[in-house]
Coordinates of C-alpha atoms in Angstrom, one line a residue:
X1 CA 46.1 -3.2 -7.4
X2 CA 48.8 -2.2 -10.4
X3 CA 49.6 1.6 -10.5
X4 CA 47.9 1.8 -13.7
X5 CA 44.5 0.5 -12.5
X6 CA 44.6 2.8 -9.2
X7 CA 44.9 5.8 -11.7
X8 CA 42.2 4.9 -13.7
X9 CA 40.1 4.7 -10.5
X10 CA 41.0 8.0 -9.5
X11 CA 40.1 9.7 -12.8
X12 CA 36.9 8.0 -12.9
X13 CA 36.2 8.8 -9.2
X14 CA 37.3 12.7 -10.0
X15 CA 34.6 12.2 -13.1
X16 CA 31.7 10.6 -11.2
X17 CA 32.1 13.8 -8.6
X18 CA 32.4 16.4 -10.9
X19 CA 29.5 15.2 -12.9
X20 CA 27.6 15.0 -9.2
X21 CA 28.5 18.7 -8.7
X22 CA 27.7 19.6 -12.0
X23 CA 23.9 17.9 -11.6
X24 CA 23.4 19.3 -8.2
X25 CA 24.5 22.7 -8.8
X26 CA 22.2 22.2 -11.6
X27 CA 19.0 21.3 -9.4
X28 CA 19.6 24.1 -6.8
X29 CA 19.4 26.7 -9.4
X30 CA 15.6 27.3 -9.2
X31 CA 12.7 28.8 -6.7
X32 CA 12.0 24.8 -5.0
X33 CA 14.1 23.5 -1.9
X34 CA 16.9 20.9 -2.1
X35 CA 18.4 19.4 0.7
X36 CA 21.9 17.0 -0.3
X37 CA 24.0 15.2 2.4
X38 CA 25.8 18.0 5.1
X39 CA 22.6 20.0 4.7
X40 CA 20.6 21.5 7.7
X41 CA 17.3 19.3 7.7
X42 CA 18.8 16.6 5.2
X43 CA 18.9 13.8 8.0
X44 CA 15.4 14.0 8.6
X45 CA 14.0 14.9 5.3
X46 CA 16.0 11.2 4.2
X47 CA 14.7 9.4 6.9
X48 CA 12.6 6.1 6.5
X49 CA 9.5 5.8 8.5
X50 CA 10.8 1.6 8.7
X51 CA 13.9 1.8 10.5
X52 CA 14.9 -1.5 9.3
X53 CA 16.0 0.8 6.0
X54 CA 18.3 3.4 6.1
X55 CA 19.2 5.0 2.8
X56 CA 21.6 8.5 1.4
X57 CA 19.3 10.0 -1.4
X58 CA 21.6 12.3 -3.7
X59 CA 18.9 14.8 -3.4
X60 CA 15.6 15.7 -1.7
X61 CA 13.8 18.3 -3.4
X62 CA 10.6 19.8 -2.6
X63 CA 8.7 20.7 -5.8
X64 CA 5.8 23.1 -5.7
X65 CA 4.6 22.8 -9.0
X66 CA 4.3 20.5 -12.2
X67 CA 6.5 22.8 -13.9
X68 CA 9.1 22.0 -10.8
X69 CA 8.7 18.0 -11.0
X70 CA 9.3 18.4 -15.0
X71 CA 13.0 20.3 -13.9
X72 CA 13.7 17.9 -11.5
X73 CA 12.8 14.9 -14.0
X74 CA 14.7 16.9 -17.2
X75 CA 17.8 17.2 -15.3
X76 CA 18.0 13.4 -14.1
X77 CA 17.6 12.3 -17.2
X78 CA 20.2 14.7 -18.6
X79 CA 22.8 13.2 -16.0
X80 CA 21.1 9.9 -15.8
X81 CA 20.2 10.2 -11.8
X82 CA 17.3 7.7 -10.4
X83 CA 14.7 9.5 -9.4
X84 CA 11.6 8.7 -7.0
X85 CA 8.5 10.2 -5.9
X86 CA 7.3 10.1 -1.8
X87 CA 3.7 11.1 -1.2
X88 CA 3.3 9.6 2.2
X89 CA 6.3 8.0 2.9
X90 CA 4.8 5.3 3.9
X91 CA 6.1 3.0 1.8
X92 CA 6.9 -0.5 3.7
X93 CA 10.6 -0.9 2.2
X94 CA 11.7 2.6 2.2
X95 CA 11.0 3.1 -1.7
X96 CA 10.1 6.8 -1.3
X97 CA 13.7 7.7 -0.7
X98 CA 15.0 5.3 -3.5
X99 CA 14.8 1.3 -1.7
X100 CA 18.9 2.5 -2.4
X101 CA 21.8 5.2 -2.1
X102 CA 21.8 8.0 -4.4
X103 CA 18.4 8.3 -5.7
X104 CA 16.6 11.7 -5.8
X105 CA 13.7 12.4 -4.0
X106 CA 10.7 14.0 -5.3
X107 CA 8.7 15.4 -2.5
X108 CA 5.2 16.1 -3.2
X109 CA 4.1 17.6 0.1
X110 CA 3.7 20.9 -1.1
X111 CA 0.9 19.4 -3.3
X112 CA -2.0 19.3 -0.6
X113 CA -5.0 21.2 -2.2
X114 CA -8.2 19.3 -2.2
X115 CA -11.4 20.7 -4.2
X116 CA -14.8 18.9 -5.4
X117 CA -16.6 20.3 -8.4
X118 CA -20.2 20.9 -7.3
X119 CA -21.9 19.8 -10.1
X120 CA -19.7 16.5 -11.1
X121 CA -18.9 15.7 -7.6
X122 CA -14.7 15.3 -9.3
X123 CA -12.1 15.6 -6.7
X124 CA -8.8 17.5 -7.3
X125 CA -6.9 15.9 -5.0
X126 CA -2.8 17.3 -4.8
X127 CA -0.6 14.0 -4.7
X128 CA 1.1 15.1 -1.2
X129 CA -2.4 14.7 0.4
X130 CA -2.8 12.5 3.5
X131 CA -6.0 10.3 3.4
X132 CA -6.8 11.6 6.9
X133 CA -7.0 15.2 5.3
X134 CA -8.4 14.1 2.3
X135 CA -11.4 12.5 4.5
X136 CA -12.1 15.8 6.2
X137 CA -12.0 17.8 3.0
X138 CA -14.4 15.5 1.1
X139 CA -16.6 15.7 4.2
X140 CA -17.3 19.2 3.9
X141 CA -18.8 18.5 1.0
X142 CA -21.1 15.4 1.7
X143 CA -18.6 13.5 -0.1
X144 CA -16.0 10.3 0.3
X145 CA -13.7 7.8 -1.3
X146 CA -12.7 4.2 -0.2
X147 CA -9.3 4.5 1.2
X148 CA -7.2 2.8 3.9
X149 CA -8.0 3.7 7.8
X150 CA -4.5 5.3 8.3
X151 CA -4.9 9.2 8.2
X152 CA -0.9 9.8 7.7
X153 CA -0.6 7.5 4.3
X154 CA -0.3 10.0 0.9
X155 CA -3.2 9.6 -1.5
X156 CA -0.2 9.4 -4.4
X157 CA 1.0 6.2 -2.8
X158 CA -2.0 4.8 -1.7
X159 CA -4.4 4.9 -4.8
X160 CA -1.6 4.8 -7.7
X161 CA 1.8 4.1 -7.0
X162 CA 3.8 0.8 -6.3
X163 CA 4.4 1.4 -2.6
X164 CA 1.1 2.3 -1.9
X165 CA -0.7 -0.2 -4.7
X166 CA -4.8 -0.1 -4.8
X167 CA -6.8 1.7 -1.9
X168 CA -8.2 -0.9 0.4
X169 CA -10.6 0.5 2.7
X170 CA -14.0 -1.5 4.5
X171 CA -15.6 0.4 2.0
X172 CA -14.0 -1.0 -0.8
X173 CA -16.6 -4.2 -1.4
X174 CA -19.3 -1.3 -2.3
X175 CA -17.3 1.0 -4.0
X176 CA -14.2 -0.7 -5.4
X177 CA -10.4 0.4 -4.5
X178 CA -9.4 4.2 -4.6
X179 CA -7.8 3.5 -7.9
X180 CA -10.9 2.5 -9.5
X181 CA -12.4 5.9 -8.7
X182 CA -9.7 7.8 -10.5
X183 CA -10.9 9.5 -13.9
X184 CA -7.8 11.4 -14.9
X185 CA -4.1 12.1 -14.0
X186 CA -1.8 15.1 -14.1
X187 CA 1.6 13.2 -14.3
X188 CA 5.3 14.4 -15.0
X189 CA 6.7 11.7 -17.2
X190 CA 10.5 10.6 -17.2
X191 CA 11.7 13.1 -19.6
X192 CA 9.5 16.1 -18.3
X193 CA 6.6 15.8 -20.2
X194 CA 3.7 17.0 -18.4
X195 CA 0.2 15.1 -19.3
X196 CA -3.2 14.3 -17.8
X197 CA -3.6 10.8 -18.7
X198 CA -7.6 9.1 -18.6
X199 CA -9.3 6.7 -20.5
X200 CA -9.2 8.8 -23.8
X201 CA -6.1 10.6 -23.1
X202 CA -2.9 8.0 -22.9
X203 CA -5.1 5.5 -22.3
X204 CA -2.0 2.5 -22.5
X205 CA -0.6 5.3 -19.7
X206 CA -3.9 5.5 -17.7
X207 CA -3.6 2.1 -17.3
X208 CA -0.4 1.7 -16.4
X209 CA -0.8 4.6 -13.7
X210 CA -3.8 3.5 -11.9
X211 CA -1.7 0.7 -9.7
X212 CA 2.3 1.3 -10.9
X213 CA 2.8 5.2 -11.5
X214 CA 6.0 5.3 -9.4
X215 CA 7.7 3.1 -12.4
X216 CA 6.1 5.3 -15.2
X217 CA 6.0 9.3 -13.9
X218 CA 5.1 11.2 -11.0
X219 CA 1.5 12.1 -10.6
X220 CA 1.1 15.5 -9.2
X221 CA -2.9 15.8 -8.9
X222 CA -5.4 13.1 -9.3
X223 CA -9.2 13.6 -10.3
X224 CA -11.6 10.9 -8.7
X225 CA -15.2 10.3 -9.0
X226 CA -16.3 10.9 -4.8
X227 CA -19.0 9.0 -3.7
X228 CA -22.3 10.2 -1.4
X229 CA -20.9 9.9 2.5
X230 CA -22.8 7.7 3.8
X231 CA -26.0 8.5 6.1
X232 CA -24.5 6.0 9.1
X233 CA -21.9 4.4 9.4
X234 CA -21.2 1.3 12.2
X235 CA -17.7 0.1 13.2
X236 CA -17.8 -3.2 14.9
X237 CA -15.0 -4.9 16.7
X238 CA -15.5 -8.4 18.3
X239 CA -12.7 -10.6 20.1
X240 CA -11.9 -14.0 21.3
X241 CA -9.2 -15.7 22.8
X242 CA -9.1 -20.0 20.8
X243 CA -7.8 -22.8 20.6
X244 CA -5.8 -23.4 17.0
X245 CA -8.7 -25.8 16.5
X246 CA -11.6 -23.5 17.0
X247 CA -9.9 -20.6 15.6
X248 CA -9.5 -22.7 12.4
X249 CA -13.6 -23.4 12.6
X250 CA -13.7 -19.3 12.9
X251 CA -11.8 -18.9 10.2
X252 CA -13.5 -21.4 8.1
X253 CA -17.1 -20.0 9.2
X254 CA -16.1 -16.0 7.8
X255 CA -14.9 -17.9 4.6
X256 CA -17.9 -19.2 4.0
X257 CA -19.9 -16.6 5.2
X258 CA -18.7 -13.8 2.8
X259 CA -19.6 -16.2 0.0
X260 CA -23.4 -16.4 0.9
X261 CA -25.7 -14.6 -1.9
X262 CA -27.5 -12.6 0.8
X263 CA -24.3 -11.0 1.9
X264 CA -24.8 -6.6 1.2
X265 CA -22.1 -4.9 -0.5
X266 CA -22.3 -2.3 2.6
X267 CA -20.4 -5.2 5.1
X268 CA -16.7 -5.0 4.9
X269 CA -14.5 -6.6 7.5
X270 CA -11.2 -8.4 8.3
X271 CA -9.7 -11.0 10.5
X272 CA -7.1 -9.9 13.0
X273 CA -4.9 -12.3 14.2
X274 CA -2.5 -12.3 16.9
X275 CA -0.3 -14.4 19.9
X276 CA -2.8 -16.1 22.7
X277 CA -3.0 -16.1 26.1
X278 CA -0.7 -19.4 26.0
X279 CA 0.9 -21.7 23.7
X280 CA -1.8 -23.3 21.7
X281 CA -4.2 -20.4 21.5
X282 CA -4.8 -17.6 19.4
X283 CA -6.2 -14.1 19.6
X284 CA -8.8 -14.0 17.3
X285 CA -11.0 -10.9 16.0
X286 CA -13.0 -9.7 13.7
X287 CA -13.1 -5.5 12.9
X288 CA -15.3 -3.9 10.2
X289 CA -17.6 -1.3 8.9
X290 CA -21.5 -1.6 8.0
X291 CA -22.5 1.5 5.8
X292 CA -26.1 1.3 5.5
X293 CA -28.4 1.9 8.5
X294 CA -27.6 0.7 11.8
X295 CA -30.6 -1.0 12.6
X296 CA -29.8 -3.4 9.8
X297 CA -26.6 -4.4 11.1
X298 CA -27.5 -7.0 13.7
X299 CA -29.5 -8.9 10.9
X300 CA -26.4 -9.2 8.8
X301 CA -24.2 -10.3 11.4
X302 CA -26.0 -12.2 13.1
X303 CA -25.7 -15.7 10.9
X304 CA -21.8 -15.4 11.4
X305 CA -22.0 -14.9 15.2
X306 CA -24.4 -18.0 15.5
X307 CA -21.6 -20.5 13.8
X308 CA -18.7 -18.5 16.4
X309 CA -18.5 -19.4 20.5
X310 CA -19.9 -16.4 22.5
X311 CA -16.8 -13.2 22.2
X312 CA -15.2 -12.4 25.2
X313 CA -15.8 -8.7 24.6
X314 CA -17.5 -6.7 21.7
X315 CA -17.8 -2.8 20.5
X316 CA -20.3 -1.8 18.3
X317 CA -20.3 1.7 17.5
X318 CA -22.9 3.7 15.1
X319 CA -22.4 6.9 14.2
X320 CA -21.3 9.3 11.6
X321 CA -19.3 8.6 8.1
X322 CA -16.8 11.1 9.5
X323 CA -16.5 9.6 12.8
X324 CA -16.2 6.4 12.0
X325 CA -12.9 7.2 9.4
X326 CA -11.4 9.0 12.9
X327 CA -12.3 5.6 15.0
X328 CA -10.5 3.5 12.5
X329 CA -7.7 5.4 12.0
X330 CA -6.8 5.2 15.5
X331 CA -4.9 8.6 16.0
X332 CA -7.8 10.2 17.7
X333 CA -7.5 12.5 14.9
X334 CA -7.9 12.9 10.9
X335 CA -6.0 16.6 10.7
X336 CA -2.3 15.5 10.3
X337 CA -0.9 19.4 10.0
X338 CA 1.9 19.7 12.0
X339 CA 1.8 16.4 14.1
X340 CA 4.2 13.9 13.5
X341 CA 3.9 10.4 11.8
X342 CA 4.9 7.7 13.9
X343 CA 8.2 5.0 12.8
X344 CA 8.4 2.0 13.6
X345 CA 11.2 -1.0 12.7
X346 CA 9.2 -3.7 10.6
X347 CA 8.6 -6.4 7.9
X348 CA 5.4 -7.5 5.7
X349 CA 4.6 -10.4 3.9
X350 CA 1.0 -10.6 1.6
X351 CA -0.6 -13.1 0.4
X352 CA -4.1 -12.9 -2.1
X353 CA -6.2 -15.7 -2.1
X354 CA -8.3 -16.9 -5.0
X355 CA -11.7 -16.8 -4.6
X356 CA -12.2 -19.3 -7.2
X357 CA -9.7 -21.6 -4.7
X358 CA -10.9 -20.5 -1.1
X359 CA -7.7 -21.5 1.4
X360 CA -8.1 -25.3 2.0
X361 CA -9.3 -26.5 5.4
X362 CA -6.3 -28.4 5.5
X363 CA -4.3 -24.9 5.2
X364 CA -6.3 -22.8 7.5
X365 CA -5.6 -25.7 10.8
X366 CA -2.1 -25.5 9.4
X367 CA -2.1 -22.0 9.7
X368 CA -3.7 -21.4 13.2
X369 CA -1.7 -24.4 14.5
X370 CA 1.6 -22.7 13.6
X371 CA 0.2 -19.1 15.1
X372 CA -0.3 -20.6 18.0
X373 CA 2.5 -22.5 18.5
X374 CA 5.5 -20.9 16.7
X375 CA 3.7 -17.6 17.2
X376 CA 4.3 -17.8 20.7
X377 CA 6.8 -15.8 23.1
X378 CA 8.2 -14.7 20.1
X379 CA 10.8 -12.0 20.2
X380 CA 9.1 -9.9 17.8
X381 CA 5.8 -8.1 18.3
X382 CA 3.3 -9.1 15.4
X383 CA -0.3 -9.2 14.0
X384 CA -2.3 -10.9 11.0
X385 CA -5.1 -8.9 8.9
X386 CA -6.9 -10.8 6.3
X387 CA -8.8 -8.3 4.9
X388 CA -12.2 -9.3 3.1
X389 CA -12.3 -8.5 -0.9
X390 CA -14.2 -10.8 -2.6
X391 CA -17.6 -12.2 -1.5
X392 CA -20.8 -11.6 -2.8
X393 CA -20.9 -8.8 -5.6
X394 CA -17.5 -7.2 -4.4
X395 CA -17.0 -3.9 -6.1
X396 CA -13.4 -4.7 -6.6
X397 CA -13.7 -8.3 -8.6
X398 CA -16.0 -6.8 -10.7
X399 CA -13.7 -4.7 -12.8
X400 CA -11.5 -6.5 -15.4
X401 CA -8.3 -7.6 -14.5
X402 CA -6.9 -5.4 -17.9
X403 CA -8.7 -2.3 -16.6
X404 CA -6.1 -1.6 -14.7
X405 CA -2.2 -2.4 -13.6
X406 CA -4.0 -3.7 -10.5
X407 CA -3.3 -7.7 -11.4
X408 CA -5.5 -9.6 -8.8
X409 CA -9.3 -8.6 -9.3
X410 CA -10.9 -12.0 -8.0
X411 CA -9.5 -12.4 -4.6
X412 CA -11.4 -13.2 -1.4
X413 CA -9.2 -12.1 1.0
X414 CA -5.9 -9.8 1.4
X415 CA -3.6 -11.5 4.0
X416 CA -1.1 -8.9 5.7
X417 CA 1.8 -10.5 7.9
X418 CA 3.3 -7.6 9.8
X419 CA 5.7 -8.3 13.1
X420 CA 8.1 -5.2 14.2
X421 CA 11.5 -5.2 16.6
X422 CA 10.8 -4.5 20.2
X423 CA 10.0 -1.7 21.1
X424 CA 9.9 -0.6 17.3
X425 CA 13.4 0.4 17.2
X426 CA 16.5 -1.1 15.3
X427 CA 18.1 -3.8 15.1
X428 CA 15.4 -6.1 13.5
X429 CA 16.4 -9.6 14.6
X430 CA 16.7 -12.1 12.4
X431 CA 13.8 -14.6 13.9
X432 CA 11.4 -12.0 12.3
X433 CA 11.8 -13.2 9.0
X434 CA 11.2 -17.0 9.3
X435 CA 8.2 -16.5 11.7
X436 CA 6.2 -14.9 8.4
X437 CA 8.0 -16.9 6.1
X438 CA 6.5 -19.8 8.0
X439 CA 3.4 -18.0 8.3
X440 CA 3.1 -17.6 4.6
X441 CA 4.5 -21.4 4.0
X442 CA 1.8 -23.1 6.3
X443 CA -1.0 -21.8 4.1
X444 CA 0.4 -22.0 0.8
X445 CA 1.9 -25.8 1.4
X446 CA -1.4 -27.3 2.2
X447 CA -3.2 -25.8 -0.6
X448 CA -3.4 -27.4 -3.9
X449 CA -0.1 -27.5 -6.7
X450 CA -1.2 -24.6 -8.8
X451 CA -2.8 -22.5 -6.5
X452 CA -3.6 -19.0 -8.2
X453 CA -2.4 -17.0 -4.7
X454 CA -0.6 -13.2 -5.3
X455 CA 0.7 -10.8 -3.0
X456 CA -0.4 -7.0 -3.0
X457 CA 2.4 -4.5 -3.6
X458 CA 1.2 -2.2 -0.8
X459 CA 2.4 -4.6 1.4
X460 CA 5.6 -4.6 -0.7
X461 CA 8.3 -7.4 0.5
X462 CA 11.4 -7.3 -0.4
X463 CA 12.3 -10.2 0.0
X464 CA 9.8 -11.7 -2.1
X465 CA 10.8 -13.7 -5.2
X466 CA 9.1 -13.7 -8.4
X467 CA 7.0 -10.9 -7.1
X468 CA 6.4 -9.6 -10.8
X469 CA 3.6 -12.3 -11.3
X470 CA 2.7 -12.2 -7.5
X471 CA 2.0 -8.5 -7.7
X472 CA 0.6 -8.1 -11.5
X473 CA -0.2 -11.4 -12.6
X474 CA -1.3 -11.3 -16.4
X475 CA -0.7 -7.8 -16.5
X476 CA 2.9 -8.0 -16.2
X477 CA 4.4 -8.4 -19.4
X478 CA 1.9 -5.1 -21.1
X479 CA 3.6 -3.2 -17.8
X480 CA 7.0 -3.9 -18.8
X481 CA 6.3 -3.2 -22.7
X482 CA 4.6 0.8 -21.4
X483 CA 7.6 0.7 -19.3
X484 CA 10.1 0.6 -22.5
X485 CA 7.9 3.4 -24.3
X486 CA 7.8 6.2 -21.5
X487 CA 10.5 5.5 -19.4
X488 CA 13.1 4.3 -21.5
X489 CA 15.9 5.2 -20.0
X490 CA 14.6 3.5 -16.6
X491 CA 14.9 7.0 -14.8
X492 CA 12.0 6.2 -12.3
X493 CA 13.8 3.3 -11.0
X494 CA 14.3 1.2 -7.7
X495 CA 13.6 -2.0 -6.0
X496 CA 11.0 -3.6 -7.4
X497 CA 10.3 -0.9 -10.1
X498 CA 8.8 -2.2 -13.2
X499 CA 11.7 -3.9 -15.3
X500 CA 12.9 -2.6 -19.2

């Protein structure tokens, strides 16, 4: 390196730190909390719930009002910072602190109020809100959304944002994903305009929201349309241990199954896959909820039992609304105040599958021949959900595709390919990516040329390529236009962010 050069590098250096000191002296001049690196509480307030990521946020700040998020946003684009939001922190790759070094974090946990207007049944639901919370709050009042089964994930991520894209819940066949229940936003846009985008307000923006906020502002409350809890509510879990072979005639059966007319809106279930007892076999089961009375259940169930051998175990569990959000979200409790999230050191893969293509037969003995085989004494600990969308009058195929930024609104199912490190602690070995990638291949290279499969962005992978059409489909290109107009400057920016 000449002289010359090194001195231009050190000027530039001295001019990238002073400009740093100059922002963050900036952001700590106001009421809200900010944590940078060498401050008490910094480690853990920048730590990733996947361990796999590990990232140095310039900033975490801790906002407690609109007003807040609009300083926050003013001053990154005044010193041209990245900036992202965390709800949950849940996200898979590690997005809410940035996906990379030097991002500021927006934390919305302060923002946990939830209220429901008596007379229009609208929820004001605070973006920091855990669904688990959420659930009990709506309760109270006779009331409920569809949302996922884990009580820690942020409604912010789950319902609007990229790293929590949608709202899947067993609920979701009757009344649609938590995004489609949304009616207006309160959002902070990139230069610190605060607006409440809906269907006449910002409508281009409403869209855009409802499925990709994190690229386009940062909501801070949401307004949802809640629905009636139901009266009952009836978890069922049943499991077998099969051959590839006959777990590829299980697998076939459900397929078919969720396509026949008679099939209520109230069923929702998935598939959950896992390693056998031995090489050749796999775990098979099938886990769900029936909201309508339980006395009805056995009728509806009963044609897909009669095309499956006899389970080697099975739960059925009626009960409550409230009870059965508490038995699915496995915690043994919905109140997440002052109890710690769990971590864990992971990858994800996705896959959506058309439901005017259902998966071949060719790809489903494919599939079940690999997890049994492959899947096998693995080093990694793993699992399969393929999670039941479509089917007969599904609530979620039944909204237009340009509705929303939500891109894949005829799917039949929702594949998630999850496998974690030992003990769920770093390092994540290497043999974990190839066992989904050939998870993932085994279906999609014995289906047709041209198969119309996506991915769902909850399940974000980042290794993925040419995830913009995988995750949006058609709606990509009017994403990336809205992009242009309200975030110009691409402050709300990181991995996987809708492009300029």
């Amino acid at each position: 390196m000449s002289m010359k050069f090194f001195l231009r590098f050190l000027g530039a250096f001295a001019l990238v730190t002073v400009v740093y000191a100059d922002f963050i002296s900036d952001l700590t001049g106001h009421h809200f909390q900010v944590l940078t690196p060498g401050s008490s509480g910094y480690a853990a307030a920048s730590a990733s719930r996947n361990r796999r990521f590990s990232f140095e946020p310039a900033a975490v700040t801790f906002p407690k009002s609109a007003q807040d998020v609009s300083t926050i946003l003013s001053l990154c684009t005044k010193y041209n910072h990245k900036a992202v939001a965390r709800s949950g922190g849940h996200g898979y790759t590690a997005n809410a602190i940035g996906g990379k070094d030097g991002s500021v974090v927006v934390d919305l946990s302060n923002f946990k109020s939830v209220t429901v207007d008596s007379s229009t049944h609208i929820a004001t639901i605070g973006t920091g809100s855990r669904l688990g919370d959420i659930a009990l709050a709506l309760n109270d009042n006779g009331r409920a959304l569809p949302h996922g089964v884990c009580p820690y994930v942020g409604i912010g991520g789950h319902s609007v944002e990229l790293y929590r894209h949608g709202g899947y819940g067993f609920t979701s066949r009757k009344w649609g994903l938590t995004l489609d229940t949304i009616t207006a936003l309160q959002v902070v846009l990139a230069n610190g305009t605060i607006v409440t985008a809906s269907s006449s307000n910002h409508p281009d923006l409403f869209f855009a929201l409802r499925g990709s906020s994190s690229s386009f502002g940062i909501v801070t409350s949401i307004q949802a349309k809640t629905l009636p809890a139901p009266s009952s509510a009836t978890i069922f879990e049943y499991y077998w241990d099969m051959s590839a072979a006959t777990a590829a005639s299980a697998f076939a059966a459900f397929q078919s199954f969720a396509v026949e007319p008679d099939l209520p809106q109230e069923f929702g279930a998935e598939i959950v896959l896992g390693a056998g007892s031995s090489k050749g076999r796999v775990s098979f089961g099938i886990t769900g909820g029936w909201y309508a009375a339980a006395d009805r259940f056995h009728s509806v169930i009963s044609p897909l039992l009669a095309r499956l051998p006899k389970p080697s175990s099975s739960t059925i569990t009626p009960g409550s609304y409230i009870n059965s959000v508490q038995l699915l979200g496995e915690s043994g409790h919905l109140n997440t105040t002052g109890i710690p999230d769990s971590t864990d050191t992971f990858y994800a893969k996705s896959l959506m599958t058309p439901e005017s293509a259902p998966m071949s037969n060719k790809s489903i003995t494919a599939f079940m021949e690999y997890l049994a085989n492959q899947g096998f004494g693995t080093n990694t600990n793993w699992f399969v959900e393929v999670e039941l969308y479509g089917g007969t009058n599904s609530a979620i195929n039944k909204v237009p595709v340009s509705a929303t930024a939500f891109g894949r609104r005829s799917s039949m199912f929702t594949i998630q390919f999850y496998t974690s490190a030992p003990s769920g602690k770093p390092p994540f070995p290497n043999a974990g990516f190839s066992l989904l990638d050939g998870m993932v291949n085994s279906i999609v290279s014995n289906n047709p040329p041209g198969w119309d499969y996506g991915a769902y962005a909850n399940y974000i992978d980042d290794r993925l390529a040419n995830w913009q059409t995988l995750y949006y489909s058609t709606n990509y290109p009017r994403l990336r236009s809205l992009k242009e107009r309200f975030d110009p400057h691409d402050i709300l920016s990181f991995p996987h962010s809708i492009e300029e």
